[in-house]
Amino acid sequence: MNAIVLAVFGLAVMFTGFFVYSRFVAGKILKLDPDFKTPAHTMTDGVDYVPTNKFVLWGHHFTSVAGAAPIVGPAIAVIWGWLPALLWVSLGTVFFAGVHDMGAVWASVRNKAKSMGALSGDVVGKRARSLFMIVIFLVLLMVNAVFGVVIANLLINNAGSVVPVWGAIAVAMVIGQAIYRFKWNLPLVSLVGVIVLYTLIWIGPQVPVALPETAFGLSDRALWILLLFAYAAVASLLPVWMLLQPRDYINGLQLFVGLGLLYVAVFVAGPTVVAPMINSDVPAGTPSLFPLLFVTIACGAISGFHGIVASGTTSKQLNKEPDARLVGYGGALGEGTLALAAIIAASAGFATFEEWKEVYSSFGGGGLKAFVDGGGTILHAGTGISPEVSATMLTVMAALFAGTTMDTGLRLQRYIFQEWGEIYNISWMKKAAPATLLSVGACLALAFGAGGADGGGGLLIWPLFGTTNQLMAGLTLLVVAVMLVRRKTNALVVIAPMAFILVIGLLALAIQIYDFFGQQKWFLCGLAVVVLVAGVLVALECIAALRKEQHEVAASN
Amino acid sequence: MSKLGDIKDWVLRANHALTTYYNAPYRAAIARAKRDEDDLFMLLVFSEMMGIPNPASWYTLELQPLLLERFHDWHVRMGMEKSPFDHISCC
């Protein structure tokens, strides 16, 4: 079958969702009001609260939520065949992610643009707030460990990408200085920056860099992981304008260029889908499709991380309340298109079924490697760019996304440790450097604890990360649901996805604990139990909060 | 409007959109960092009066009247409810 069919089907479902379903939810359920004065107007301060053009805000929301995760998850999930992944990504974006993001923006805008953590405390209760904090900490811990492993794998898989991936950091630092210190013209600086970055991508394959297979008794993968965390630790301590801000900006530009090129290539080349529709012959050790598919693809179908962005910076800049539809729902849709591109690359980017099967020889074996190799082939066929440069371009895109997430994640984790230092009066933990070391130590322990001495099995925690991420989404949906019930509006469009992800998440956890126990993977088993405890508490909190609200509404009637 | 005017207008708008896109997510973090720097500067300017020797106090003394407006916010932020100096009675 032609991959264009997949692309057209996915895009058609998502855009129908945007034009029909999101209009219904925005108009009839959330009742977005054009006359409502948003915090960007009532609390304007020129810093946090600034009314912003909805298209610019959409661009910001989209590029902030779309990272490496919506590529890794779907590319791993293609192991069960392309159809389940395609359906979950398209329908998940329409009924889950879109509603979640738009709801989160709305909930925050209606509560002085407070963050989701604060909101869960104000709207639901103190217990929900504590739970939210615990889940955030778990997500950050796992995301850093997983992405460390992911980038290391990418750099080993494609030695030609080493120069552009590290070179991009230098480009970002120069952009940061040019904008912040010298106040140069931004469009010009961006243009030069992008040209230099793509020149590096072109040069990269000609000067491949590989670490020795073993050094200091460590494998090359382990060395890359250590180097990446050393970099992330330093980067997270630098002022944001120096590296994080320009890096984030380049990533945004790269996302638009990369995604655009990939779709153009799919429509021009029309590659054949070689992956099976449903894979009945999965490699040994692959967990069952149901329910693991739903937690393997978190970002791209529904992700709690979006709630943090939606209630962090997006809601403070929303010009008019109805803009939440384009910004929130549209932002989630943008991420859906990235996940769709990953599915197409991982299922149609190989010459034969046998070649595909070789890549998907174990669970987690596909992932970014499948996206980069498959996507590179499609890009080459559709645009004529050489296969090496195409693959390097996608590797750099994915590695930069994952790298920026690591910087940000480590920074946030450091803040949490510093806050604990304040709360429990541990003076050394209040300082930035020791708190960063503690964060790096925790992430490294997880990466090597889960993945063995060379970190190779680190991707095994991917489904656990997905589950935790969805638990966070469940809490955000709970906040939206409670607000709707209080307003006596039918909250089914929010409660149904919430119930679905909680039930599926708990089921997936139980299965994973059973599997890890059987395989005697004690570390992963322990981690899964911790997530399960958090999950049960989240589910109980959801039931208790909604029942209490309904009783109160009934009593007031 | 002439065609050239149209293009100029479009470029200006694109520039504005790009600048907003670059700055919006980090405005608060940068404002906080700037405030931290300013706080340190305030400490340098008023350090001599608090018993911390400052070799540049001859010059920083001149700056004090210029910073008076910000003085109240600063001492509150530093955890001192009332002005620490007898001669500056801002509150």
PDB file of C-alpha atoms in Angstrom, chain B residues 12-58:
ATOM      1  CA  LEU B  12       8.091  44.451   9.804  1.00  0.00           C
ATOM      2  CA  ARG B  13       5.237  42.203  10.877  1.00  0.00           C
ATOM      3  CA  ALA B  14       7.289  39.051  10.273  1.00  0.00           C
ATOM      4  CA  ASN B  15      10.127  40.568  12.299  1.00  0.00           C
ATOM      5  CA  HIS B  16       7.733  41.346  15.148  1.00  0.00           C
ATOM      6  CA  ALA B  17       6.242  37.826  15.090  1.00  0.00           C
ATOM      7  CA  LEU B  18       9.690  36.208  15.075  1.00  0.00           C
ATOM      8  CA  THR B  19      10.918  38.429  17.910  1.00  0.00           C
ATOM      9  CA  THR B  20       7.847  37.570  19.997  1.00  0.00           C
ATOM     10  CA  TYR B  21       8.377  33.883  19.222  1.00  0.00           C
ATOM     11  CA  TYR B  22      12.017  34.142  20.337  1.00  0.00           C
ATOM     12  CA  ASN B  23      11.372  36.073  23.523  1.00  0.00           C
ATOM     13  CA  ALA B  24       7.955  35.026  24.810  1.00  0.00           C
ATOM     14  CA  PRO B  25       8.852  31.744  26.546  1.00  0.00           C
ATOM     15  CA  TYR B  26      11.859  33.187  28.358  1.00  0.00           C
ATOM     16  CA  ARG B  27      10.769  36.718  29.225  1.00  0.00           C
ATOM     17  CA  ALA B  28      10.103  35.838  32.872  1.00  0.00           C
ATOM     18  CA  ALA B  29      13.333  33.870  33.366  1.00  0.00           C
ATOM     19  CA  ILE B  30      15.399  36.707  31.901  1.00  0.00           C
ATOM     20  CA  ALA B  31      13.557  39.342  33.965  1.00  0.00           C
ATOM     21  CA  ARG B  32      14.275  37.279  37.101  1.00  0.00           C
ATOM     22  CA  ALA B  33      17.951  36.973  36.190  1.00  0.00           C
ATOM     23  CA  LYS B  34      18.133  40.719  35.596  1.00  0.00           C
ATOM     24  CA  ARG B  35      16.494  41.381  38.972  1.00  0.00           C
ATOM     25  CA  ASP B  36      19.043  39.123  40.671  1.00  0.00           C
ATOM     26  CA  GLU B  37      21.848  41.116  39.041  1.00  0.00           C
ATOM     27  CA  ASP B  38      20.241  44.398  40.071  1.00  0.00           C
ATOM     28  CA  ASP B  39      19.866  43.111  43.643  1.00  0.00           C
ATOM     29  CA  LEU B  40      23.559  42.334  43.792  1.00  0.00           C
ATOM     30  CA  PHE B  41      24.310  45.795  42.461  1.00  0.00           C
ATOM     31  CA  MET B  42      22.130  47.342  45.189  1.00  0.00           C
ATOM     32  CA  LEU B  43      24.069  45.378  47.783  1.00  0.00           C
ATOM     33  CA  LEU B  44      27.354  46.746  46.366  1.00  0.00           C
ATOM     34  CA  VAL B  45      26.061  50.297  46.438  1.00  0.00           C
ATOM     35  CA  PHE B  46      24.764  50.132  50.006  1.00  0.00           C
ATOM     36  CA  SER B  47      27.394  47.699  51.344  1.00  0.00           C
ATOM     37  CA  GLU B  48      29.588  50.282  53.112  1.00  0.00           C
ATOM     38  CA  MET B  49      26.606  51.443  55.171  1.00  0.00           C
ATOM     39  CA  MET B  50      25.978  47.888  56.290  1.00  0.00           C
ATOM     40  CA  GLY B  51      29.527  47.404  57.499  1.00  0.00           C
ATOM     41  CA  ILE B  52      30.880  45.586  54.447  1.00  0.00           C
ATOM     42  CA  PRO B  53      34.019  47.404  53.288  1.00  0.00           C
ATOM     43  CA  ASN B  54      33.756  48.540  49.691  1.00  0.00           C
ATOM     44  CA  PRO B  55      36.809  50.084  47.981  1.00  0.00           C
ATOM     45  CA  ALA B  56      34.563  51.764  45.431  1.00  0.00           C
ATOM     46  CA  SER B  57      32.261  53.371  47.993  1.00  0.00           C
ATOM     47  CA  TRP B  58      33.380  56.878  46.966  1.00  0.00           C
TER      48      TRP B  58
END
